[in-house]
mmCIF file of C-alpha atoms and ligand atoms in Angstrom:
data_model
loop_
_atom_site.group_PDB
_atom_site.id
_atom_site.type_symbol
_atom_site.label_atom_id
_atom_site.label_comp_id
_atom_site.label_asym_id
_atom_site.label_seq_id
_atom_site.Cartn_x
_atom_site.Cartn_y
_atom_site.Cartn_z
ATOM 1 C CA MET A 43 136.627 117.703 109.628
ATOM 2 C CA PRO A 44 138.015 114.338 110.823
ATOM 3 C CA LYS A 45 135.796 111.327 110.113
ATOM 4 C CA ALA A 46 133.384 110.689 112.968
ATOM 5 C CA LEU A 47 132.045 107.204 113.586
ATOM 6 C CA THR A 48 129.744 108.007 116.463
ATOM 7 C CA ILE A 49 127.791 110.918 117.897
ATOM 8 C CA ALA A 50 130.325 110.862 120.745
ATOM 9 C CA ASP A 51 133.100 111.580 118.179
ATOM 10 C CA LEU A 52 131.156 114.612 116.962
ATOM 11 C CA LYS A 53 130.652 115.737 120.546
ATOM 12 C CA ALA A 54 134.411 115.619 121.190
ATOM 13 C CA GLN A 55 135.063 117.653 118.027
ATOM 14 C CA ALA A 56 132.380 120.186 118.920
ATOM 15 C CA LYS A 57 133.887 120.653 122.363
ATOM 16 C CA ARG A 58 137.136 121.732 120.716
ATOM 17 C CA ARG A 59 135.498 124.054 118.185
ATOM 18 C CA VAL A 60 132.652 125.747 120.045
ATOM 19 C CA PRO A 61 133.183 128.344 122.796
ATOM 20 C CA THR A 62 132.611 126.858 126.225
ATOM 21 C CA MET A 63 129.419 128.730 127.078
ATOM 22 C CA PHE A 64 127.586 127.436 123.985
ATOM 23 C CA PHE A 65 128.959 123.909 124.128
ATOM 24 C CA ASP A 66 127.951 123.776 127.799
ATOM 25 C CA TYR A 67 124.494 125.196 127.031
ATOM 26 C CA ALA A 68 123.844 122.168 124.825
ATOM 27 C CA ASP A 69 125.548 119.712 127.145
ATOM 28 C CA SER A 70 123.637 120.472 130.309
ATOM 29 C CA GLY A 71 120.649 119.465 132.332
ATOM 30 C CA SER A 72 119.060 121.249 135.255
ATOM 31 C CA TRP A 73 120.325 121.003 138.851
ATOM 32 C CA THR A 74 121.997 117.625 139.465
ATOM 33 C CA GLU A 75 121.503 116.571 135.810
ATOM 34 C CA SER A 76 120.120 113.215 137.000
ATOM 35 C CA THR A 77 117.257 113.257 134.476
ATOM 36 C CA TYR A 78 119.642 114.330 131.730
ATOM 37 C CA ARG A 79 121.803 111.304 132.523
ATOM 38 C CA SER A 80 118.932 108.837 132.898
ATOM 39 C CA ASN A 81 117.548 109.808 129.486
ATOM 40 C CA GLU A 82 120.664 108.228 127.992
ATOM 41 C CA GLU A 83 121.269 105.496 130.586
ATOM 42 C CA ASP A 84 117.761 104.036 130.382
ATOM 43 C CA PHE A 85 118.176 103.374 126.669
ATOM 44 C CA SER A 86 121.186 101.192 127.398
ATOM 45 C CA ARG A 87 119.130 99.084 129.851
ATOM 46 C CA ILE A 88 116.750 97.998 127.096
ATOM 47 C CA LYS A 89 118.052 94.903 125.291
ATOM 48 C CA LEU A 90 117.355 93.917 121.702
ATOM 49 C CA ARG A 91 116.429 90.455 120.391
ATOM 50 C CA GLN A 92 118.981 89.023 117.995
ATOM 51 C CA ARG A 93 117.316 87.100 115.149
ATOM 52 C CA VAL A 94 119.120 85.092 112.442
ATOM 53 C CA LEU A 95 118.586 83.680 108.980
ATOM 54 C CA VAL A 96 116.011 86.282 108.069
ATOM 55 C CA ASP A 97 116.164 87.778 104.567
ATOM 56 C CA MET A 98 117.802 91.205 104.967
ATOM 57 C CA THR A 99 117.505 92.491 101.419
ATOM 58 C CA GLY A 100 115.538 95.529 100.308
ATOM 59 C CA ARG A 101 115.444 97.300 103.641
ATOM 60 C CA SER A 102 113.542 100.560 104.077
ATOM 61 C CA LEU A 103 113.709 103.232 106.744
ATOM 62 C CA GLU A 104 111.075 105.396 105.102
ATOM 63 C CA SER A 105 108.080 106.284 107.183
ATOM 64 C CA THR A 106 105.786 109.199 108.019
ATOM 65 C CA MET A 107 105.561 111.699 110.880
ATOM 66 C CA ILE A 108 102.224 113.571 111.177
ATOM 67 C CA GLY A 109 101.494 112.329 107.683
ATOM 68 C CA GLU A 110 104.685 113.771 106.137
ATOM 69 C CA ARG A 111 107.028 111.386 104.373
ATOM 70 C CA VAL A 112 110.420 111.076 106.060
ATOM 71 C CA SER A 113 113.496 109.179 104.844
ATOM 72 C CA MET A 114 113.818 107.928 108.426
ATOM 73 C CA PRO A 115 111.577 108.763 111.392
ATOM 74 C CA VAL A 116 114.024 111.191 112.999
ATOM 75 C CA ALA A 117 113.334 114.937 113.154
ATOM 76 C CA LEU A 118 115.725 117.677 114.226
ATOM 77 C CA ALA A 119 114.493 119.043 117.547
ATOM 78 C CA PRO A 120 113.990 122.723 118.290
ATOM 79 C CA THR A 121 117.049 123.941 120.183
ATOM 80 C CA GLY A 122 117.853 127.422 121.445
ATOM 81 C CA PHE A 123 121.066 129.306 120.505
ATOM 82 C CA THR A 124 121.682 126.964 117.537
ATOM 83 C CA GLY A 125 123.265 129.758 115.530
ATOM 84 C CA MET A 126 125.856 130.092 118.287
ATOM 85 C CA GLN A 127 127.105 126.514 117.875
ATOM 86 C CA HIS A 128 128.096 127.592 114.377
ATOM 87 C CA ALA A 129 127.410 130.810 112.462
ATOM 88 C CA ASP A 130 124.020 130.629 110.696
ATOM 89 C CA GLY A 131 123.489 127.278 112.417
ATOM 90 C CA GLU A 132 119.727 127.036 111.979
ATOM 91 C CA MET A 133 119.959 127.763 108.243
ATOM 92 C CA LEU A 134 122.685 125.141 107.771
ATOM 93 C CA ALA A 135 120.916 122.502 109.852
ATOM 94 C CA ALA A 136 117.620 123.114 108.040
ATOM 95 C CA GLN A 137 119.357 122.637 104.693
ATOM 96 C CA ALA A 138 121.062 119.441 105.865
ATOM 97 C CA ALA A 139 117.715 118.091 107.115
ATOM 98 C CA GLU A 140 115.984 118.978 103.865
ATOM 99 C CA GLU A 141 118.659 117.242 101.795
ATOM 100 C CA PHE A 142 118.409 114.189 104.051
ATOM 101 C CA GLY A 143 114.610 114.098 103.886
ATOM 102 C CA VAL A 144 113.874 114.603 107.587
ATOM 103 C CA PRO A 145 111.955 117.416 109.331
ATOM 104 C CA PHE A 146 113.745 120.421 110.817
ATOM 105 C CA THR A 147 112.137 122.278 113.722
ATOM 106 C CA LEU A 148 113.084 125.899 114.288
ATOM 107 C CA SER A 149 113.041 127.111 117.899
ATOM 108 C CA THR A 150 111.480 130.404 118.962
ATOM 109 C CA MET A 151 114.846 130.970 120.709
ATOM 110 C CA SER A 152 116.823 130.626 117.499
ATOM 111 C CA ILE A 153 119.491 132.979 116.240
ATOM 112 C CA CYS A 154 118.401 132.802 112.577
ATOM 113 C CA SER A 155 114.811 133.934 112.131
ATOM 114 C CA ILE A 156 111.846 132.101 110.605
ATOM 115 C CA GLU A 157 112.335 134.199 107.473
ATOM 116 C CA ASP A 158 116.086 133.425 107.328
ATOM 117 C CA VAL A 159 115.417 129.681 107.371
ATOM 118 C CA ALA A 160 112.584 129.982 104.842
ATOM 119 C CA SER A 161 114.943 131.876 102.511
ATOM 120 C CA VAL A 162 117.398 128.960 102.247
ATOM 121 C CA THR A 163 114.986 125.993 102.164
ATOM 122 C CA THR A 164 112.498 124.820 99.582
ATOM 123 C CA LYS A 165 110.374 122.427 101.639
ATOM 124 C CA PRO A 166 108.292 123.368 104.688
ATOM 125 C CA PHE A 167 109.966 123.151 108.080
ATOM 126 C CA TRP A 168 108.311 122.985 111.528
ATOM 127 C CA PHE A 169 108.207 125.865 113.988
ATOM 128 C CA GLN A 170 108.374 125.565 117.778
ATOM 129 C CA LEU A 171 106.435 128.123 119.776
ATOM 130 C CA TYR A 172 107.056 129.539 123.219
ATOM 131 C CA VAL A 173 104.177 131.564 124.592
ATOM 132 C CA MET A 174 105.130 134.978 125.929
ATOM 133 C CA GLN A 175 103.004 137.331 127.979
ATOM 134 C CA ASP A 176 102.995 139.745 125.033
ATOM 135 C CA ARG A 177 100.135 138.111 123.121
ATOM 136 C CA ASP A 178 100.497 140.367 120.087
ATOM 137 C CA PHE A 179 104.026 139.086 119.702
ATOM 138 C CA VAL A 180 102.816 135.469 119.965
ATOM 139 C CA LEU A 181 100.041 136.010 117.422
ATOM 140 C CA ASN A 182 102.561 137.637 115.129
ATOM 141 C CA LEU A 183 104.986 134.720 115.525
ATOM 142 C CA ILE A 184 102.228 132.269 114.589
ATOM 143 C CA ASP A 185 101.381 134.389 111.549
ATOM 144 C CA ARG A 186 105.041 134.614 110.548
ATOM 145 C CA ALA A 187 105.325 130.812 110.720
ATOM 146 C CA LYS A 188 102.214 130.520 108.559
ATOM 147 C CA ALA A 189 103.559 133.054 106.065
ATOM 148 C CA ALA A 190 106.797 131.048 105.881
ATOM 149 C CA LYS A 191 104.648 127.978 105.061
ATOM 150 C CA CYS A 192 105.757 125.970 108.082
ATOM 151 C CA SER A 193 103.864 122.669 108.011
ATOM 152 C CA ALA A 194 103.582 122.050 111.764
ATOM 153 C CA LEU A 195 103.552 124.085 114.938
ATOM 154 C CA VAL A 196 105.333 122.457 117.885
ATOM 155 C CA LEU A 197 104.001 123.997 121.087
ATOM 156 C CA THR A 198 106.319 123.534 124.060
ATOM 157 C CA LEU A 199 104.402 122.927 127.291
ATOM 158 C CA ASP A 200 107.147 122.391 129.841
ATOM 159 C CA LEU A 201 109.045 125.668 129.904
ATOM 160 C CA GLN A 202 107.011 128.514 131.296
ATOM 161 C CA ILE A 203 109.655 128.926 133.935
ATOM 162 C CA LEU A 204 113.285 127.924 133.421
ATOM 163 C CA GLY A 205 114.847 124.947 135.226
ATOM 164 C CA GLN A 206 118.171 126.159 136.609
ATOM 165 C CA ARG A 207 121.201 125.025 134.660
ATOM 166 C CA HIS A 208 124.232 125.791 136.758
ATOM 167 C CA LYS A 209 126.690 125.843 133.850
ATOM 168 C CA ASP A 210 124.804 128.624 132.064
ATOM 169 C CA LEU A 211 124.849 130.808 135.161
ATOM 170 C CA ARG A 212 128.516 130.144 135.810
ATOM 171 C CA ASN A 213 129.428 130.832 132.175
ATOM 172 C CA GLY A 214 127.270 133.967 131.932
ATOM 173 C CA LEU A 215 125.502 132.588 128.848
ATOM 174 C CA SER A 216 124.384 135.290 126.417
ATOM 175 C CA ALA A 217 123.979 135.871 122.689
ATOM 176 C CA PRO A 218 126.173 137.484 121.562
ATOM 177 C CA PRO A 219 128.694 136.644 124.306
ATOM 178 C CA LYS A 220 129.790 139.575 126.473
ATOM 179 C CA LEU A 221 133.340 140.675 125.707
ATOM 180 C CA THR A 222 134.926 139.797 129.041
ATOM 181 C CA VAL A 223 138.591 138.737 129.232
ATOM 182 C CA LYS A 224 137.524 135.141 129.933
ATOM 183 C CA ASN A 225 135.195 135.024 126.921
ATOM 184 C CA ILE A 226 137.700 136.702 124.588
ATOM 185 C CA LEU A 227 140.352 134.132 125.511
ATOM 186 C CA ASP A 228 137.874 131.288 125.127
ATOM 187 C CA MET A 229 136.868 132.494 121.650
ATOM 188 C CA ALA A 230 140.402 133.377 120.551
ATOM 189 C CA ILE A 231 141.472 129.727 120.708
ATOM 190 C CA ARG A 232 138.624 128.863 118.341
ATOM 191 C CA PRO A 233 139.462 130.977 115.263
ATOM 192 C CA ARG A 234 137.219 129.063 112.854
ATOM 193 C CA TRP A 235 134.163 129.733 114.978
ATOM 194 C CA CYS A 236 135.146 133.404 115.302
ATOM 195 C CA MET A 237 135.801 133.926 111.584
ATOM 196 C CA ALA A 238 132.447 132.457 110.592
ATOM 197 C CA MET A 239 130.697 134.448 113.301
ATOM 198 C CA LEU A 240 132.322 137.697 112.173
ATOM 199 C CA LYS A 241 131.017 137.104 108.655
ATOM 200 C CA THR A 242 127.358 136.746 109.642
ATOM 201 C CA PRO A 243 125.065 139.505 110.887
ATOM 202 C CA ARG A 244 123.052 136.892 112.865
ATOM 203 C CA ARG A 245 124.320 137.001 116.431
ATOM 204 C CA THR A 246 121.253 137.442 118.592
ATOM 205 C CA PHE A 247 117.711 136.058 118.766
ATOM 206 C CA GLY A 248 116.399 136.657 115.260
ATOM 207 C CA ASN A 249 112.746 135.846 115.976
ATOM 208 C CA ILE A 250 112.552 138.251 118.859
ATOM 209 C CA VAL A 251 114.793 141.268 118.604
ATOM 210 C CA GLY A 252 112.969 143.886 116.562
ATOM 211 C CA HIS A 253 109.661 142.002 116.893
ATOM 212 C CA ALA A 254 108.863 141.887 120.637
ATOM 213 C CA LYS A 255 108.094 145.136 122.430
ATOM 214 C CA GLY A 256 110.600 146.282 125.026
ATOM 215 C CA VAL A 257 113.023 143.431 124.500
ATOM 216 C CA ASN A 258 116.414 145.014 124.241
ATOM 217 C CA ASP A 259 118.565 142.893 126.474
ATOM 218 C CA LEU A 260 118.385 139.173 125.970
ATOM 219 C CA SER A 261 121.681 138.566 127.604
ATOM 220 C CA SER A 262 120.342 136.434 130.425
ATOM 221 C CA LEU A 263 118.111 133.571 129.363
ATOM 222 C CA SER A 264 116.866 133.081 132.909
ATOM 223 C CA SER A 265 115.828 136.683 133.520
ATOM 224 C CA TRP A 266 114.376 136.917 130.034
ATOM 225 C CA THR A 267 112.169 133.846 130.468
ATOM 226 C CA ALA A 268 111.195 135.033 133.952
ATOM 227 C CA GLU A 269 110.085 138.399 132.561
ATOM 228 C CA GLN A 270 108.583 137.396 129.227
ATOM 229 C CA PHE A 271 107.327 133.778 129.262
ATOM 230 C CA ASP A 272 103.740 133.318 130.362
ATOM 231 C CA PRO A 273 103.541 131.329 133.610
ATOM 232 C CA ARG A 274 99.730 131.116 133.343
ATOM 233 C CA LEU A 275 99.782 129.066 130.136
ATOM 234 C CA SER A 276 97.006 126.438 130.346
ATOM 235 C CA TRP A 277 95.061 123.928 128.265
ATOM 236 C CA ASP A 278 92.648 126.768 127.344
ATOM 237 C CA ASP A 279 95.510 128.530 125.576
ATOM 238 C CA VAL A 280 96.120 125.453 123.448
ATOM 239 C CA ALA A 281 92.644 125.986 121.975
ATOM 240 C CA TRP A 282 93.221 129.554 120.720
ATOM 241 C CA ILE A 283 96.732 128.744 119.531
ATOM 242 C CA LYS A 284 95.369 125.784 117.577
ATOM 243 C CA GLU A 285 92.655 127.948 116.070
ATOM 244 C CA ARG A 286 94.981 130.793 115.107
ATOM 245 C CA TRP A 287 97.468 128.338 113.619
ATOM 246 C CA GLY A 288 94.923 126.232 111.757
ATOM 247 C CA GLY A 289 97.422 123.527 110.765
ATOM 248 C CA LYS A 290 99.114 120.469 112.248
ATOM 249 C CA LEU A 291 99.829 120.868 115.967
ATOM 250 C CA ILE A 292 102.386 118.881 117.978
ATOM 251 C CA LEU A 293 102.480 119.254 121.775
ATOM 252 C CA LYS A 294 105.964 118.927 123.237
ATOM 253 C CA GLY A 295 106.733 118.058 126.841
ATOM 254 C CA ILE A 296 104.257 115.313 127.759
ATOM 255 C CA LEU A 297 105.656 112.904 130.354
ATOM 256 C CA ASP A 298 102.535 111.715 132.142
ATOM 257 C CA PRO A 299 99.708 109.497 130.819
ATOM 258 C CA GLU A 300 97.099 111.891 132.245
ATOM 259 C CA ASP A 301 98.619 114.832 130.346
ATOM 260 C CA ALA A 302 98.712 112.681 127.204
ATOM 261 C CA ARG A 303 94.938 112.168 127.544
ATOM 262 C CA LEU A 304 94.434 115.938 127.914
ATOM 263 C CA ALA A 305 96.617 116.524 124.876
ATOM 264 C CA ARG A 306 94.462 114.140 122.873
ATOM 265 C CA GLU A 307 91.315 115.977 123.995
ATOM 266 C CA SER A 308 92.866 119.282 122.945
ATOM 267 C CA GLY A 309 92.852 118.034 119.359
ATOM 268 C CA ALA A 310 96.628 117.910 118.872
ATOM 269 C CA ASP A 311 97.914 115.771 116.011
ATOM 270 C CA ALA A 312 100.869 114.355 117.956
ATOM 271 C CA VAL A 313 102.650 114.664 121.284
ATOM 272 C CA ILE A 314 106.340 114.543 122.024
ATOM 273 C CA VAL A 315 107.073 112.454 125.100
ATOM 274 C CA SER A 316 109.768 114.632 126.581
ATOM 275 C CA ASN A 317 111.331 116.066 129.715
ATOM 276 C CA HIS A 318 113.056 118.807 127.716
ATOM 277 C CA GLY A 319 116.288 116.832 127.514
ATOM 278 C CA GLY A 320 116.552 116.773 131.326
ATOM 279 C CA ARG A 321 116.771 120.576 131.310
ATOM 280 C CA GLN A 322 113.594 121.351 133.244
ATOM 281 C CA LEU A 323 112.329 119.110 136.097
ATOM 282 C CA ASP A 324 115.431 117.340 137.332
ATOM 283 C CA GLY A 325 114.341 114.159 139.126
ATOM 284 C CA ALA A 326 111.629 113.359 136.572
ATOM 285 C CA PRO A 327 111.846 109.916 134.924
ATOM 286 C CA SER A 328 113.570 109.465 131.573
ATOM 287 C CA SER A 329 111.440 109.939 128.459
ATOM 288 C CA ILE A 330 112.026 106.386 127.248
ATOM 289 C CA SER A 331 110.919 104.860 130.571
ATOM 290 C CA MET A 332 107.589 106.753 130.393
ATOM 291 C CA LEU A 333 106.863 105.978 126.746
ATOM 292 C CA PRO A 334 105.361 102.478 127.359
ATOM 293 C CA PHE A 335 102.931 103.853 129.938
ATOM 294 C CA ILE A 336 101.832 106.664 127.673
ATOM 295 C CA LYS A 337 101.458 104.199 124.808
ATOM 296 C CA ASP A 338 99.316 101.942 127.020
ATOM 297 C CA ALA A 339 97.089 104.854 127.968
ATOM 298 C CA MET A 340 96.739 106.228 124.450
ATOM 299 C CA GLY A 341 97.003 103.246 122.091
ATOM 300 C CA ASP A 342 96.690 104.594 118.564
ATOM 301 C CA ARG A 343 94.486 107.521 119.553
ATOM 302 C CA ILE A 344 97.316 110.006 119.078
ATOM 303 C CA GLU A 345 100.667 109.873 117.299
ATOM 304 C CA LEU A 346 103.524 109.614 119.776
ATOM 305 C CA HIS A 347 106.969 111.075 119.260
ATOM 306 C CA LEU A 348 109.833 111.052 121.751
ATOM 307 C CA ASP A 349 112.918 113.089 122.508
ATOM 308 C CA GLY A 350 115.633 112.904 125.151
ATOM 309 C CA GLY A 351 118.679 110.677 125.320
ATOM 310 C CA ILE A 352 118.877 109.535 121.698
ATOM 311 C CA ARG A 353 122.538 109.185 120.788
ATOM 312 C CA SER A 354 122.390 106.399 118.206
ATOM 313 C CA GLY A 355 120.227 104.626 115.676
ATOM 314 C CA GLN A 356 119.840 101.853 118.253
ATOM 315 C CA ASP A 357 118.117 104.310 120.579
ATOM 316 C CA VAL A 358 115.826 105.323 117.717
ATOM 317 C CA ILE A 359 114.736 101.731 117.084
ATOM 318 C CA LYS A 360 114.092 101.147 120.800
ATOM 319 C CA ALA A 361 111.788 104.172 120.923
ATOM 320 C CA LEU A 362 109.951 102.946 117.822
ATOM 321 C CA ALA A 363 109.621 99.472 119.342
ATOM 322 C CA LEU A 364 107.993 101.028 122.398
ATOM 323 C CA GLY A 365 105.374 102.831 120.359
ATOM 324 C CA ALA A 366 106.878 106.085 119.039
ATOM 325 C CA LYS A 367 106.100 106.870 115.411
ATOM 326 C CA GLY A 368 109.179 109.063 115.280
ATOM 327 C CA VAL A 369 111.818 110.698 117.436
ATOM 328 C CA PHE A 370 113.548 114.061 117.731
ATOM 329 C CA ILE A 371 117.282 114.556 118.112
ATOM 330 C CA GLY A 372 118.678 117.737 119.636
ATOM 331 C CA ARG A 373 122.197 117.368 120.992
ATOM 332 C CA PRO A 374 123.344 114.874 118.303
ATOM 333 C CA PHE A 375 122.744 117.389 115.529
ATOM 334 C CA LEU A 376 124.108 120.292 117.592
ATOM 335 C CA TYR A 377 127.355 118.372 118.120
ATOM 336 C CA GLY A 378 127.537 117.763 114.376
ATOM 337 C CA LEU A 379 126.865 121.429 113.689
ATOM 338 C CA GLY A 380 129.528 122.567 116.142
ATOM 339 C CA ALA A 381 132.000 120.062 114.739
ATOM 340 C CA GLY A 382 131.548 120.883 111.066
ATOM 341 C CA GLY A 383 128.597 123.095 110.156
ATOM 342 C CA LYS A 384 126.213 121.679 107.577
ATOM 343 C CA GLN A 385 128.546 118.760 106.801
ATOM 344 C CA GLY A 386 128.613 117.900 110.504
ATOM 345 C CA VAL A 387 124.808 117.773 110.683
ATOM 346 C CA ARG A 388 124.827 115.511 107.631
ATOM 347 C CA GLU A 389 127.318 113.260 109.379
ATOM 348 C CA ALA A 390 125.198 113.100 112.529
ATOM 349 C CA LEU A 391 122.183 112.058 110.469
ATOM 350 C CA GLU A 392 124.231 109.565 108.473
ATOM 351 C CA ILE A 393 125.676 107.960 111.628
ATOM 352 C CA ILE A 394 122.168 107.513 113.028
ATOM 353 C CA ARG A 395 120.805 106.230 109.715
ATOM 354 C CA LYS A 396 123.507 103.566 109.418
ATOM 355 C CA GLU A 397 123.126 102.390 112.992
ATOM 356 C CA LEU A 398 119.355 102.255 112.621
ATOM 357 C CA ASP A 399 119.520 100.316 109.364
ATOM 358 C CA ILE A 400 122.007 97.684 110.537
ATOM 359 C CA THR A 401 120.294 97.249 113.900
ATOM 360 C CA MET A 402 116.940 96.766 112.201
ATOM 361 C CA ALA A 403 118.441 94.077 109.969
ATOM 362 C CA LEU A 404 120.095 92.252 112.867
ATOM 363 C CA CYS A 405 116.774 92.273 114.717
ATOM 364 C CA GLY A 406 115.269 90.487 111.707
ATOM 365 C CA LYS A 407 113.239 93.364 110.227
ATOM 366 C CA ARG A 408 113.378 94.932 106.776
ATOM 367 C CA ASP A 409 110.857 97.735 107.032
ATOM 368 C CA ILE A 410 111.011 100.322 109.807
ATOM 369 C CA ARG A 411 107.222 100.563 109.761
ATOM 370 C CA ASN A 412 107.021 96.955 110.960
ATOM 371 C CA VAL A 413 109.251 97.484 113.991
ATOM 372 C CA ASP A 414 107.341 96.764 117.191
ATOM 373 C CA GLY A 415 107.817 95.377 120.702
ATOM 374 C CA SER A 416 108.775 91.959 119.316
ATOM 375 C CA ILE A 417 112.328 93.217 118.675
ATOM 376 C CA LEU A 418 112.927 93.816 122.397
ATOM 377 C CA TRP A 419 114.267 91.254 124.813
ATOM 378 C CA THR A 420 113.696 93.123 128.093
ATOM 379 C CA GLU A 421 110.379 94.242 129.480
ATOM 380 C CA PRO A 422 111.035 98.001 129.503
ATOM 381 C CA LYS A 423 108.257 98.788 131.955
ATOM 382 C CA SER A 424 110.469 97.292 134.643
ATOM 383 C CA LEU A 425 112.570 100.479 134.369
ATOM 384 C CA ILE A 426 109.773 102.178 136.293
ATOM 385 C CA GLU A 427 107.802 99.326 137.828
ATOM 386 C CA ASP A 428 110.592 98.449 140.240
ATOM 387 C CA ASP A 429 109.588 101.649 141.925
ATOM 388 C CA GLN A 430 106.546 100.953 144.140
ATOM 389 C CA ALA A 431 105.400 104.579 144.343
ATOM 390 C CA ALA A 432 105.408 104.933 140.579
ATOM 391 C CA LYS A 433 103.543 101.636 140.277
ATOM 392 C CA SER A 434 100.705 102.801 142.529
ATOM 393 C CA ARG A 435 100.428 106.060 140.583
ATOM 394 C CA LEU A 436 100.006 104.141 137.356
ATOM 395 C CA SER A 437 97.446 101.582 138.626
HETATM 396 C C1 LIG B 719 115.337 126.175 125.757
HETATM 397 O O1 LIG B 719 114.473 125.596 125.170
HETATM 398 C C2 LIG B 719 116.281 125.537 126.608
HETATM 399 O O2 LIG B 719 116.061 124.370 126.982
HETATM 400 O O3 LIG B 719 117.291 126.173 126.919
#
């Protein structure tokens, strides 16, 4: 694969290599995509403080997330259809993450199963849970994650009903893709993707097919979530899930200080400040603009993570400066995977690591664990506080 210098380079390569419906699945937000865009744009509005003549030797990016050592505080986010960006995508990404020393999170909606990923890794990975109406299936998924020795359960709170993504409907997203003339032509011009896909048996949702009762047709994500996901999911469910799991629990999809307080009361170990990458409630604020308010409300009472909009190591350091202990990247690693399989994921991580390291040094810090609000020039709360309605809600 050609040398990529930025995540945007990997995105351009992935667009050439991955069939349109799967590239678009990753590169979309719901409805107008305004929240998807503001996740990225709001990072660029936060300015860093340039410091000089500070000793830059012996820098370290090592830290911890939920008590686990990480070579940098960046985890791979749970993403659906990952094994459609590249054959065996979840297995390759998990291996790349393990070699790099960062956590990998497997999605319920993955193509490779929990057992597939466990079979090619040696260290524990994290598992993301969606709660379906079929409780036996959910209990079984939790038990399968335990049996695979996953070290954290990431419970997603913001997708009981699917935010409409126009591109997926227009493209007829399904796994495997339906063999229409349009899809055959689209795949035929991507022979590398096709060859790898022909060699693997993993072409549909590995955690679900053969495990969930009555699930034979997963072709439409929207009708499948509408039929299977549990729209009644509540804070009471968090309690039994936590008990059944019995290990570290991360709650994903917190965007409001009040929900962060409830998450803390539920006994979770960490929350991910997230709007699902702008894929659910379009019109919600960006994750990074809400982080300072959630940090103010929670202090150190719960570990905060963030996802949404991270496209560089600079974005990572801004999130850390605003109080996140770690971040999750979704699209950046998917672009790497689509561009070059395991090597592409490595490159995505390496790009972010380099940017993070050099930015930290130029901000006058040598240890990522000492990064705090002092490295920022702008007052990031102004991203939201300019808005009078939001201000009154937060007072
Ligand atoms: C699933 O998590 C999705 O956002 O498509």
